[in-house]
Amino acid sequence: VHVEAEQALLHEGDRVGAELGDPEAMFKAGKILWEQQHSIPGARFEAFSYLQRAADQGHVNAKLLLHEANAIDGKSGGSD
């Protein structure tokens, strides 16, 4: 994760929880990175990783954001 994203995650206090596997922390971290994907190289990949892990643990909002992201990718051709 790049410095800007790292700072945002630390500011939100979710990076440690996300790394420990807390689904809510992973969702928050993924959402922050998703929102910064156009300004931070690699943020999109990190966002999907956190969101997928949260969704795999049943986090409903992570599932919804992944669904939305996949719909956007389908319309845009999925370029990164």
PDB file of N, CA, C and O in Angstrom:
ATOM      1  N   VAL A   1       0.859  -1.183   0.000  1.00  0.00           N
ATOM      2  CA  VAL A   1       0.000   0.000   0.000  1.00  0.00           C
ATOM      3  C   VAL A   1       0.898   1.236   0.000  1.00  0.00           C
ATOM      4  O   VAL A   1       1.855   1.312   0.752  1.00  0.00           O
ATOM      5  N   HIS A   2       0.541   2.197  -0.847  1.00  0.00           N
ATOM      6  CA  HIS A   2       1.331   3.420  -0.928  1.00  0.00           C
ATOM      7  C   HIS A   2       1.131   4.294   0.300  1.00  0.00           C
ATOM      8  O   HIS A   2       0.187   4.111   1.058  1.00  0.00           O
ATOM      9  N   VAL A   3       2.022   5.258   0.472  1.00  0.00           N
ATOM     10  CA  VAL A   3       2.048   6.092   1.669  1.00  0.00           C
ATOM     11  C   VAL A   3       0.712   6.787   1.906  1.00  0.00           C
ATOM     12  O   VAL A   3       0.206   6.783   3.026  1.00  0.00           O
ATOM     13  N   GLU A   4       0.107   7.368   0.854  1.00  0.00           N
ATOM     14  CA  GLU A   4      -1.161   8.082   1.031  1.00  0.00           C
ATOM     15  C   GLU A   4      -2.255   7.156   1.544  1.00  0.00           C
ATOM     16  O   GLU A   4      -3.007   7.492   2.447  1.00  0.00           O
ATOM     17  N   ALA A   5      -2.338   5.972   0.961  1.00  0.00           N
ATOM     18  CA  ALA A   5      -3.348   5.013   1.384  1.00  0.00           C
ATOM     19  C   ALA A   5      -3.056   4.519   2.794  1.00  0.00           C
ATOM     20  O   ALA A   5      -3.959   4.364   3.614  1.00  0.00           O
ATOM     21  N   GLU A   6      -1.788   4.272   3.069  1.00  0.00           N
ATOM     22  CA  GLU A   6      -1.383   3.826   4.403  1.00  0.00           C
ATOM     23  C   GLU A   6      -1.799   4.853   5.451  1.00  0.00           C
ATOM     24  O   GLU A   6      -2.349   4.505   6.495  1.00  0.00           O
ATOM     25  N   GLN A   7      -1.564   6.128   5.171  1.00  0.00           N
ATOM     26  CA  GLN A   7      -1.936   7.185   6.112  1.00  0.00           C
ATOM     27  C   GLN A   7      -3.440   7.240   6.303  1.00  0.00           C
ATOM     28  O   GLN A   7      -3.931   7.395   7.413  1.00  0.00           O
ATOM     29  N   ALA A   8      -4.184   7.095   5.209  1.00  0.00           N
ATOM     30  CA  ALA A   8      -5.639   7.118   5.309  1.00  0.00           C
ATOM     31  C   ALA A   8      -6.134   5.954   6.154  1.00  0.00           C
ATOM     32  O   ALA A   8      -7.013   6.121   7.000  1.00  0.00           O
ATOM     33  N   LEU A   9      -5.560   4.787   5.943  1.00  0.00           N
ATOM     34  CA  LEU A   9      -5.983   3.619   6.710  1.00  0.00           C
ATOM     35  C   LEU A   9      -5.615   3.764   8.181  1.00  0.00           C
ATOM     36  O   LEU A   9      -6.390   3.415   9.059  1.00  0.00           O
ATOM     37  N   LEU A  10      -4.418   4.267   8.444  1.00  0.00           N
ATOM     38  CA  LEU A  10      -4.010   4.469   9.833  1.00  0.00           C
ATOM     39  C   LEU A  10      -4.877   5.521  10.494  1.00  0.00           C
ATOM     40  O   LEU A  10      -5.266   5.386  11.645  1.00  0.00           O
ATOM     41  N   HIS A  11      -5.199   6.575   9.742  1.00  0.00           N
ATOM     42  CA  HIS A  11      -6.052   7.629  10.282  1.00  0.00           C
ATOM     43  C   HIS A  11      -7.416   7.053  10.665  1.00  0.00           C
ATOM     44  O   HIS A  11      -7.977   7.405  11.685  1.00  0.00           O
ATOM     45  N   GLU A  12      -7.919   6.164   9.857  1.00  0.00           N
ATOM     46  CA  GLU A  12      -9.215   5.560  10.145  1.00  0.00           C
ATOM     47  C   GLU A  12      -9.098   4.475  11.214  1.00  0.00           C
ATOM     48  O   GLU A  12     -10.087   4.004  11.734  1.00  0.00           O
ATOM     49  N   GLY A  13      -7.900   4.044  11.502  1.00  0.00           N
ATOM     50  CA  GLY A  13      -7.702   3.029  12.526  1.00  0.00           C
ATOM     51  C   GLY A  13      -8.120   1.634  12.106  1.00  0.00           C
ATOM     52  O   GLY A  13      -8.379   0.790  12.947  1.00  0.00           O
ATOM     53  N   ASP A  14      -8.167   1.384  10.797  1.00  0.00           N
ATOM     54  CA  ASP A  14      -8.689   0.110  10.334  1.00  0.00           C
ATOM     55  C   ASP A  14      -7.643  -0.838   9.781  1.00  0.00           C
ATOM     56  O   ASP A  14      -7.930  -2.010   9.564  1.00  0.00           O
ATOM     57  N   ARG A  15      -6.438  -0.366   9.542  1.00  0.00           N
ATOM     58  CA  ARG A  15      -5.447  -1.241   8.918  1.00  0.00           C
ATOM     59  C   ARG A  15      -5.106  -2.440   9.799  1.00  0.00           C
ATOM     60  O   ARG A  15      -5.069  -3.570   9.330  1.00  0.00           O
ATOM     61  N   VAL A  16      -4.892  -2.198  11.080  1.00  0.00           N
ATOM     62  CA  VAL A  16      -4.532  -3.298  11.980  1.00  0.00           C
ATOM     63  C   VAL A  16      -5.673  -4.309  12.062  1.00  0.00           C
ATOM     64  O   VAL A  16      -5.452  -5.514  11.939  1.00  0.00           O
ATOM     65  N   GLY A  17      -6.874  -3.808  12.237  1.00  0.00           N
ATOM     66  CA  GLY A  17      -8.024  -4.706  12.288  1.00  0.00           C
ATOM     67  C   GLY A  17      -8.197  -5.493  11.010  1.00  0.00           C
ATOM     68  O   GLY A  17      -8.519  -6.679  11.037  1.00  0.00           O
ATOM     69  N   ALA A  18      -7.965  -4.832   9.877  1.00  0.00           N
ATOM     70  CA  ALA A  18      -8.083  -5.499   8.582  1.00  0.00           C
ATOM     71  C   ALA A  18      -7.038  -6.594   8.452  1.00  0.00           C
ATOM     72  O   ALA A  18      -7.333  -7.700   7.998  1.00  0.00           O
ATOM     73  N   GLU A  19      -5.818  -6.295   8.866  1.00  0.00           N
ATOM     74  CA  GLU A  19      -4.751  -7.295   8.791  1.00  0.00           C
ATOM     75  C   GLU A  19      -5.017  -8.464   9.732  1.00  0.00           C
ATOM     76  O   GLU A  19      -4.584  -9.582   9.462  1.00  0.00           O
ATOM     77  N   LEU A  20      -5.749  -8.215  10.814  1.00  0.00           N
ATOM     78  CA  LEU A  20      -6.080  -9.283  11.760  1.00  0.00           C
ATOM     79  C   LEU A  20      -7.322 -10.068  11.340  1.00  0.00           C
ATOM     80  O   LEU A  20      -7.702 -11.025  11.988  1.00  0.00           O
ATOM     81  N   GLY A  21      -7.973  -9.620  10.246  1.00  0.00           N
ATOM     82  CA  GLY A  21      -9.105 -10.356   9.719  1.00  0.00           C
ATOM     83  C   GLY A  21     -10.473  -9.905  10.167  1.00  0.00           C
ATOM     84  O   GLY A  21     -11.458 -10.614   9.962  1.00  0.00           O
ATOM     85  N   ASP A  22     -10.565  -8.723  10.772  1.00  0.00           N
ATOM     86  CA  ASP A  22     -11.866  -8.210  11.192  1.00  0.00           C
ATOM     87  C   ASP A  22     -12.653  -7.772   9.955  1.00  0.00           C
ATOM     88  O   ASP A  22     -12.206  -6.885   9.230  1.00  0.00           O
ATOM     89  N   PRO A  23     -13.826  -8.363   9.691  1.00  0.00           N
ATOM     90  CA  PRO A  23     -14.570  -8.058   8.478  1.00  0.00           C
ATOM     91  C   PRO A  23     -14.956  -6.578   8.341  1.00  0.00           C
ATOM     92  O   PRO A  23     -14.883  -6.024   7.250  1.00  0.00           O
ATOM     93  N   GLU A  24     -15.370  -5.945   9.423  1.00  0.00           N
ATOM     94  CA  GLU A  24     -15.752  -4.525   9.359  1.00  0.00           C
ATOM     95  C   GLU A  24     -14.539  -3.662   9.040  1.00  0.00           C
ATOM     96  O   GLU A  24     -14.618  -2.731   8.233  1.00  0.00           O
ATOM     97  N   ALA A  25     -13.405  -3.969   9.649  1.00  0.00           N
ATOM     98  CA  ALA A  25     -12.179  -3.215   9.365  1.00  0.00           C
ATOM     99  C   ALA A  25     -11.731  -3.441   7.923  1.00  0.00           C
ATOM    100  O   ALA A  25     -11.284  -2.500   7.255  1.00  0.00           O
ATOM    101  N   MET A  26     -11.870  -4.675   7.440  1.00  0.00           N
ATOM    102  CA  MET A  26     -11.505  -4.945   6.042  1.00  0.00           C
ATOM    103  C   MET A  26     -12.415  -4.180   5.091  1.00  0.00           C
ATOM    104  O   MET A  26     -11.960  -3.641   4.080  1.00  0.00           O
ATOM    105  N   PHE A  27     -13.705  -4.122   5.417  1.00  0.00           N
ATOM    106  CA  PHE A  27     -14.634  -3.363   4.579  1.00  0.00           C
ATOM    107  C   PHE A  27     -14.245  -1.886   4.552  1.00  0.00           C
ATOM    108  O   PHE A  27     -14.181  -1.276   3.477  1.00  0.00           O
ATOM    109  N   LYS A  28     -13.993  -1.322   5.724  1.00  0.00           N
ATOM    110  CA  LYS A  28     -13.628   0.102   5.779  1.00  0.00           C
ATOM    111  C   LYS A  28     -12.337   0.376   5.020  1.00  0.00           C
ATOM    112  O   LYS A  28     -12.242   1.352   4.276  1.00  0.00           O
ATOM    113  N   ALA A  29     -11.348  -0.492   5.200  1.00  0.00           N
ATOM    114  CA  ALA A  29     -10.080  -0.321   4.490  1.00  0.00           C
ATOM    115  C   ALA A  29     -10.296  -0.433   2.986  1.00  0.00           C
ATOM    116  O   ALA A  29      -9.776   0.370   2.202  1.00  0.00           O
ATOM    117  N   GLY A  30     -11.080  -1.422   2.570  1.00  0.00           N
ATOM    118  CA  GLY A  30     -11.366  -1.597   1.155  1.00  0.00           C
ATOM    119  C   GLY A  30     -12.109  -0.420   0.568  1.00  0.00           C
ATOM    120  O   GLY A  30     -11.823   0.020  -0.549  1.00  0.00           O
ATOM    121  N   LYS A  31     -13.053   0.116   1.315  1.00  0.00           N
ATOM    122  CA  LYS A  31     -13.824   1.269   0.836  1.00  0.00           C
ATOM    123  C   LYS A  31     -12.929   2.493   0.677  1.00  0.00           C
ATOM    124  O   LYS A  31     -13.025   3.221  -0.315  1.00  0.00           O
ATOM    125  N   ILE A  32     -12.056   2.728   1.644  1.00  0.00           N
ATOM    126  CA  ILE A  32     -11.124   3.866   1.558  1.00  0.00           C
ATOM    127  C   ILE A  32     -10.255   3.722   0.317  1.00  0.00           C
ATOM    128  O   ILE A  32     -10.090   4.670  -0.460  1.00  0.00           O
ATOM    129  N   LEU A  33      -9.706   2.542   0.114  1.00  0.00           N
ATOM    130  CA  LEU A  33      -8.835   2.319  -1.037  1.00  0.00           C
ATOM    131  C   LEU A  33      -9.606   2.406  -2.346  1.00  0.00           C
ATOM    132  O   LEU A  33      -9.095   2.927  -3.341  1.00  0.00           O
ATOM    133  N   TRP A  34     -10.840   1.890  -2.374  1.00  0.00           N
ATOM    134  CA  TRP A  34     -11.670   1.972  -3.575  1.00  0.00           C
ATOM    135  C   TRP A  34     -11.892   3.436  -3.964  1.00  0.00           C
ATOM    136  O   TRP A  34     -11.814   3.807  -5.128  1.00  0.00           O
ATOM    137  N   GLU A  35     -12.159   4.267  -2.953  1.00  0.00           N
ATOM    138  CA  GLU A  35     -12.410   5.686  -3.211  1.00  0.00           C
ATOM    139  C   GLU A  35     -11.156   6.411  -3.682  1.00  0.00           C
ATOM    140  O   GLU A  35     -11.248   7.456  -4.320  1.00  0.00           O
ATOM    141  N   GLN A  36      -9.974   5.871  -3.409  1.00  0.00           N
ATOM    142  CA  GLN A  36      -8.709   6.511  -3.783  1.00  0.00           C
ATOM    143  C   GLN A  36      -8.039   5.838  -4.979  1.00  0.00           C
ATOM    144  O   GLN A  36      -6.925   6.197  -5.342  1.00  0.00           O
ATOM    145  N   GLN A  37      -8.721   4.901  -5.617  1.00  0.00           N
ATOM    146  CA  GLN A  37      -8.091   4.082  -6.647  1.00  0.00           C
ATOM    147  C   GLN A  37      -7.548   4.880  -7.826  1.00  0.00           C
ATOM    148  O   GLN A  37      -6.593   4.460  -8.466  1.00  0.00           O
ATOM    149  N   HIS A  38      -8.132   6.029  -8.126  1.00  0.00           N
ATOM    150  CA  HIS A  38      -7.676   6.795  -9.284  1.00  0.00           C
ATOM    151  C   HIS A  38      -6.458   7.660  -8.970  1.00  0.00           C
ATOM    152  O   HIS A  38      -5.773   8.106  -9.882  1.00  0.00           O
ATOM    153  N   SER A  39      -6.202   7.889  -7.702  1.00  0.00           N
ATOM    154  CA  SER A  39      -5.073   8.745  -7.334  1.00  0.00           C
ATOM    155  C   SER A  39      -3.896   7.972  -6.744  1.00  0.00           C
ATOM    156  O   SER A  39      -2.810   8.531  -6.615  1.00  0.00           O
ATOM    157  N   ILE A  40      -4.103   6.708  -6.391  1.00  0.00           N
ATOM    158  CA  ILE A  40      -3.041   5.921  -5.769  1.00  0.00           C
ATOM    159  C   ILE A  40      -2.840   4.626  -6.551  1.00  0.00           C
ATOM    160  O   ILE A  40      -3.724   3.767  -6.570  1.00  0.00           O
ATOM    161  N   PRO A  41      -1.684   4.490  -7.202  1.00  0.00           N
ATOM    162  CA  PRO A  41      -1.415   3.248  -7.936  1.00  0.00           C
ATOM    163  C   PRO A  41      -1.487   2.032  -7.004  1.00  0.00           C
ATOM    164  O   PRO A  41      -0.993   2.068  -5.887  1.00  0.00           O
ATOM    165  N   GLY A  42      -2.145   1.006  -7.451  1.00  0.00           N
ATOM    166  CA  GLY A  42      -2.249  -0.219  -6.669  1.00  0.00           C
ATOM    167  C   GLY A  42      -3.412  -0.244  -5.696  1.00  0.00           C
ATOM    168  O   GLY A  42      -3.715  -1.291  -5.127  1.00  0.00           O
ATOM    169  N   ALA A  43      -4.067   0.886  -5.488  1.00  0.00           N
ATOM    170  CA  ALA A  43      -5.160   0.938  -4.512  1.00  0.00           C
ATOM    171  C   ALA A  43      -6.332   0.062  -4.929  1.00  0.00           C
ATOM    172  O   ALA A  43      -6.982  -0.554  -4.081  1.00  0.00           O
ATOM    173  N   ARG A  44      -6.592  -0.022  -6.213  1.00  0.00           N
ATOM    174  CA  ARG A  44      -7.714  -0.827  -6.700  1.00  0.00           C
ATOM    175  C   ARG A  44      -7.527  -2.298  -6.320  1.00  0.00           C
ATOM    176  O   ARG A  44      -8.450  -2.943  -5.824  1.00  0.00           O
ATOM    177  N   PHE A  45      -6.343  -2.830  -6.557  1.00  0.00           N
ATOM    178  CA  PHE A  45      -6.060  -4.221  -6.216  1.00  0.00           C
ATOM    179  C   PHE A  45      -6.216  -4.454  -4.718  1.00  0.00           C
ATOM    180  O   PHE A  45      -6.832  -5.428  -4.283  1.00  0.00           O
ATOM    181  N   GLU A  46      -5.645  -3.545  -3.916  1.00  0.00           N
ATOM    182  CA  GLU A  46      -5.746  -3.666  -2.453  1.00  0.00           C
ATOM    183  C   GLU A  46      -7.206  -3.583  -2.014  1.00  0.00           C
ATOM    184  O   GLU A  46      -7.636  -4.319  -1.118  1.00  0.00           O
ATOM    185  N   ALA A  47      -7.973  -2.678  -2.625  1.00  0.00           N
ATOM    186  CA  ALA A  47      -9.384  -2.528  -2.275  1.00  0.00           C
ATOM    187  C   ALA A  47     -10.129  -3.830  -2.515  1.00  0.00           C
ATOM    188  O   ALA A  47     -10.860  -4.311  -1.640  1.00  0.00           O
ATOM    189  N   PHE A  48      -9.954  -4.411  -3.709  1.00  0.00           N
ATOM    190  CA  PHE A  48     -10.633  -5.669  -4.023  1.00  0.00           C
ATOM    191  C   PHE A  48     -10.220  -6.771  -3.055  1.00  0.00           C
ATOM    192  O   PHE A  48     -11.048  -7.582  -2.640  1.00  0.00           O
ATOM    193  N   SER A  49      -8.957  -6.804  -2.690  1.00  0.00           N
ATOM    194  CA  SER A  49      -8.474  -7.830  -1.771  1.00  0.00           C
ATOM    195  C   SER A  49      -9.177  -7.733  -0.414  1.00  0.00           C
ATOM    196  O   SER A  49      -9.699  -8.722   0.098  1.00  0.00           O
ATOM    197  N   TYR A  50      -9.193  -6.538   0.155  1.00  0.00           N
ATOM    198  CA  TYR A  50      -9.864  -6.341   1.455  1.00  0.00           C
ATOM    199  C   TYR A  50     -11.361  -6.621   1.345  1.00  0.00           C
ATOM    200  O   TYR A  50     -11.944  -7.292   2.198  1.00  0.00           O
ATOM    201  N   LEU A  51     -11.985  -6.084   0.299  1.00  0.00           N
ATOM    202  CA  LEU A  51     -13.426  -6.256   0.154  1.00  0.00           C
ATOM    203  C   LEU A  51     -13.801  -7.717  -0.048  1.00  0.00           C
ATOM    204  O   LEU A  51     -14.791  -8.189   0.514  1.00  0.00           O
ATOM    205  N   GLN A  52     -13.017  -8.436  -0.840  1.00  0.00           N
ATOM    206  CA  GLN A  52     -13.317  -9.847  -1.078  1.00  0.00           C
ATOM    207  C   GLN A  52     -13.179 -10.657   0.205  1.00  0.00           C
ATOM    208  O   GLN A  52     -14.007 -11.522   0.505  1.00  0.00           O
ATOM    209  N   ARG A  53     -12.140 -10.366   0.982  1.00  0.00           N
ATOM    210  CA  ARG A  53     -11.953 -11.088   2.250  1.00  0.00           C
ATOM    211  C   ARG A  53     -13.107 -10.809   3.207  1.00  0.00           C
ATOM    212  O   ARG A  53     -13.587 -11.714   3.897  1.00  0.00           O
ATOM    213  N   ALA A  54     -13.560  -9.548   3.261  1.00  0.00           N
ATOM    214  CA  ALA A  54     -14.696  -9.205   4.127  1.00  0.00           C
ATOM    215  C   ALA A  54     -15.968  -9.897   3.629  1.00  0.00           C
ATOM    216  O   ALA A  54     -16.735 -10.448   4.423  1.00  0.00           O
ATOM    217  N   ALA A  55     -16.177  -9.866   2.314  1.00  0.00           N
ATOM    218  CA  ALA A  55     -17.363 -10.509   1.737  1.00  0.00           C
ATOM    219  C   ALA A  55     -17.352 -12.007   2.007  1.00  0.00           C
ATOM    220  O   ALA A  55     -18.401 -12.601   2.299  1.00  0.00           O
ATOM    221  N   ASP A  56     -16.181 -12.616   1.914  1.00  0.00           N
ATOM    222  CA  ASP A  56     -16.055 -14.052   2.182  1.00  0.00           C
ATOM    223  C   ASP A  56     -16.456 -14.404   3.606  1.00  0.00           C
ATOM    224  O   ASP A  56     -16.854 -15.538   3.889  1.00  0.00           O
ATOM    225  N   GLN A  57     -16.354 -13.421   4.499  1.00  0.00           N
ATOM    226  CA  GLN A  57     -16.758 -13.640   5.894  1.00  0.00           C
ATOM    227  C   GLN A  57     -18.194 -13.192   6.140  1.00  0.00           C
ATOM    228  O   GLN A  57     -18.640 -13.112   7.282  1.00  0.00           O
ATOM    229  N   GLY A  58     -18.912 -12.860   5.059  1.00  0.00           N
ATOM    230  CA  GLY A  58     -20.329 -12.546   5.173  1.00  0.00           C
ATOM    231  C   GLY A  58     -20.668 -11.084   5.345  1.00  0.00           C
ATOM    232  O   GLY A  58     -21.830 -10.759   5.628  1.00  0.00           O
ATOM    233  N   HIS A  59     -19.714 -10.181   5.175  1.00  0.00           N
ATOM    234  CA  HIS A  59     -19.992  -8.753   5.349  1.00  0.00           C
ATOM    235  C   HIS A  59     -20.857  -8.271   4.181  1.00  0.00           C
ATOM    236  O   HIS A  59     -20.426  -8.229   3.030  1.00  0.00           O
ATOM    237  N   VAL A  60     -22.103  -7.910   4.487  1.00  0.00           N
ATOM    238  CA  VAL A  60     -23.082  -7.561   3.460  1.00  0.00           C
ATOM    239  C   VAL A  60     -22.664  -6.332   2.659  1.00  0.00           C
ATOM    240  O   VAL A  60     -22.761  -6.325   1.423  1.00  0.00           O
ATOM    241  N   ASN A  61     -22.199  -5.278   3.315  1.00  0.00           N
ATOM    242  CA  ASN A  61     -21.816  -4.065   2.590  1.00  0.00           C
ATOM    243  C   ASN A  61     -20.612  -4.306   1.686  1.00  0.00           C
ATOM    244  O   ASN A  61     -20.512  -3.704   0.610  1.00  0.00           O
ATOM    245  N   ALA A  62     -19.710  -5.175   2.097  1.00  0.00           N
ATOM    246  CA  ALA A  62     -18.570  -5.521   1.235  1.00  0.00           C
ATOM    247  C   ALA A  62     -19.077  -6.239  -0.009  1.00  0.00           C
ATOM    248  O   ALA A  62     -18.614  -5.964  -1.126  1.00  0.00           O
ATOM    249  N   LYS A  63     -20.054  -7.138   0.163  1.00  0.00           N
ATOM    250  CA  LYS A  63     -20.633  -7.831  -0.982  1.00  0.00           C
ATOM    251  C   LYS A  63     -21.289  -6.845  -1.944  1.00  0.00           C
ATOM    252  O   LYS A  63     -21.134  -6.954  -3.159  1.00  0.00           O
ATOM    253  N   LEU A  64     -22.010  -5.881  -1.388  1.00  0.00           N
ATOM    254  CA  LEU A  64     -22.685  -4.885  -2.226  1.00  0.00           C
ATOM    255  C   LEU A  64     -21.685  -4.025  -2.989  1.00  0.00           C
ATOM    256  O   LEU A  64     -21.877  -3.751  -4.178  1.00  0.00           O
ATOM    257  N   LEU A  65     -20.617  -3.591  -2.321  1.00  0.00           N
ATOM    258  CA  LEU A  65     -19.609  -2.761  -2.990  1.00  0.00           C
ATOM    259  C   LEU A  65     -18.890  -3.558  -4.071  1.00  0.00           C
ATOM    260  O   LEU A  65     -18.625  -3.030  -5.161  1.00  0.00           O
ATOM    261  N   LEU A  66     -18.596  -4.821  -3.808  1.00  0.00           N
ATOM    262  CA  LEU A  66     -17.981  -5.667  -4.834  1.00  0.00           C
ATOM    263  C   LEU A  66     -18.911  -5.830  -6.026  1.00  0.00           C
ATOM    264  O   LEU A  66     -18.476  -5.781  -7.177  1.00  0.00           O
ATOM    265  N   HIS A  67     -20.191  -6.021  -5.757  1.00  0.00           N
ATOM    266  CA  HIS A  67     -21.163  -6.150  -6.844  1.00  0.00           C
ATOM    267  C   HIS A  67     -21.204  -4.881  -7.685  1.00  0.00           C
ATOM    268  O   HIS A  67     -21.191  -4.935  -8.911  1.00  0.00           O
ATOM    269  N   GLU A  68     -21.225  -3.742  -7.009  1.00  0.00           N
ATOM    270  CA  GLU A  68     -21.210  -2.451  -7.700  1.00  0.00           C
ATOM    271  C   GLU A  68     -19.937  -2.287  -8.522  1.00  0.00           C
ATOM    272  O   GLU A  68     -19.975  -1.860  -9.675  1.00  0.00           O
ATOM    273  N   ALA A  69     -18.811  -2.629  -7.935  1.00  0.00           N
ATOM    274  CA  ALA A  69     -17.525  -2.503  -8.626  1.00  0.00           C
ATOM    275  C   ALA A  69     -17.480  -3.404  -9.853  1.00  0.00           C
ATOM    276  O   ALA A  69     -17.006  -2.995 -10.918  1.00  0.00           O
ATOM    277  N   ASN A  70     -17.995  -4.617  -9.724  1.00  0.00           N
ATOM    278  CA  ASN A  70     -18.020  -5.539 -10.862  1.00  0.00           C
ATOM    279  C   ASN A  70     -18.945  -5.039 -11.958  1.00  0.00           C
ATOM    280  O   ASN A  70     -18.653  -5.206 -13.140  1.00  0.00           O
ATOM    281  N   ALA A  71     -20.039  -4.383 -11.579  1.00  0.00           N
ATOM    282  CA  ALA A  71     -20.956  -3.815 -12.580  1.00  0.00           C
ATOM    283  C   ALA A  71     -20.274  -2.684 -13.328  1.00  0.00           C
ATOM    284  O   ALA A  71     -20.388  -2.572 -14.546  1.00  0.00           O
ATOM    285  N   ILE A  72     -19.516  -1.860 -12.606  1.00  0.00           N
ATOM    286  CA  ILE A  72     -18.790  -0.757 -13.233  1.00  0.00           C
ATOM    287  C   ILE A  72     -17.731  -1.318 -14.170  1.00  0.00           C
ATOM    288  O   ILE A  72     -17.573  -0.860 -15.298  1.00  0.00           O
ATOM    289  N   ASP A  73     -16.991  -2.338 -13.715  1.00  0.00           N
ATOM    290  CA  ASP A  73     -15.971  -2.964 -14.546  1.00  0.00           C
ATOM    291  C   ASP A  73     -16.567  -3.538 -15.827  1.00  0.00           C
ATOM    292  O   ASP A  73     -15.994  -3.439 -16.888  1.00  0.00           O
ATOM    293  N   GLY A  74     -17.743  -4.130 -15.694  1.00  0.00           N
ATOM    294  CA  GLY A  74     -18.393  -4.711 -16.860  1.00  0.00           C
ATOM    295  C   GLY A  74     -18.745  -3.664 -17.898  1.00  0.00           C
ATOM    296  O   GLY A  74     -18.655  -3.897 -19.095  1.00  0.00           O
ATOM    297  N   LYS A  75     -19.131  -2.466 -17.451  1.00  0.00           N
ATOM    298  CA  LYS A  75     -19.481  -1.383 -18.363  1.00  0.00           C
ATOM    299  C   LYS A  75     -18.255  -0.718 -18.954  1.00  0.00           C
ATOM    300  O   LYS A  75     -18.290  -0.236 -20.072  1.00  0.00           O
ATOM    301  N   SER A  76     -17.164  -0.672 -18.180  1.00  0.00           N
ATOM    302  CA  SER A  76     -15.963   0.045 -18.634  1.00  0.00           C
ATOM    303  C   SER A  76     -14.944  -0.866 -19.291  1.00  0.00           C
ATOM    304  O   SER A  76     -13.915  -0.414 -19.742  1.00  0.00           O
ATOM    305  N   GLY A  77     -15.217  -2.142 -19.287  1.00  0.00           N
ATOM    306  CA  GLY A  77     -14.253  -3.084 -19.872  1.00  0.00           C
ATOM    307  C   GLY A  77     -13.243  -3.596 -18.880  1.00  0.00           C
ATOM    308  O   GLY A  77     -12.355  -4.342 -19.220  1.00  0.00           O
ATOM    309  N   GLY A  78     -13.336  -3.158 -17.603  1.00  0.00           N
ATOM    310  CA  GLY A  78     -12.463  -3.668 -16.562  1.00  0.00           C
ATOM    311  C   GLY A  78     -11.027  -3.217 -16.619  1.00  0.00           C
ATOM    312  O   GLY A  78     -10.149  -3.857 -16.099  1.00  0.00           O
ATOM    313  N   SER A  79     -10.755  -2.107 -17.272  1.00  0.00           N
ATOM    314  CA  SER A  79      -9.360  -1.640 -17.345  1.00  0.00           C
ATOM    315  C   SER A  79      -8.920  -1.086 -16.017  1.00  0.00           C
ATOM    316  O   SER A  79      -9.685  -0.504 -15.290  1.00  0.00           O
ATOM    317  N   ASP A  80      -7.643  -1.295 -15.694  1.00  0.00           N
ATOM    318  CA  ASP A  80      -7.093  -0.858 -14.414  1.00  0.00           C
ATOM    319  C   ASP A  80      -5.986   0.128 -14.622  1.00  0.00           C
ATOM    320  O   ASP A  80      -5.097   0.006 -15.344  1.00  0.00           O
TER     321      ASP A  80
END
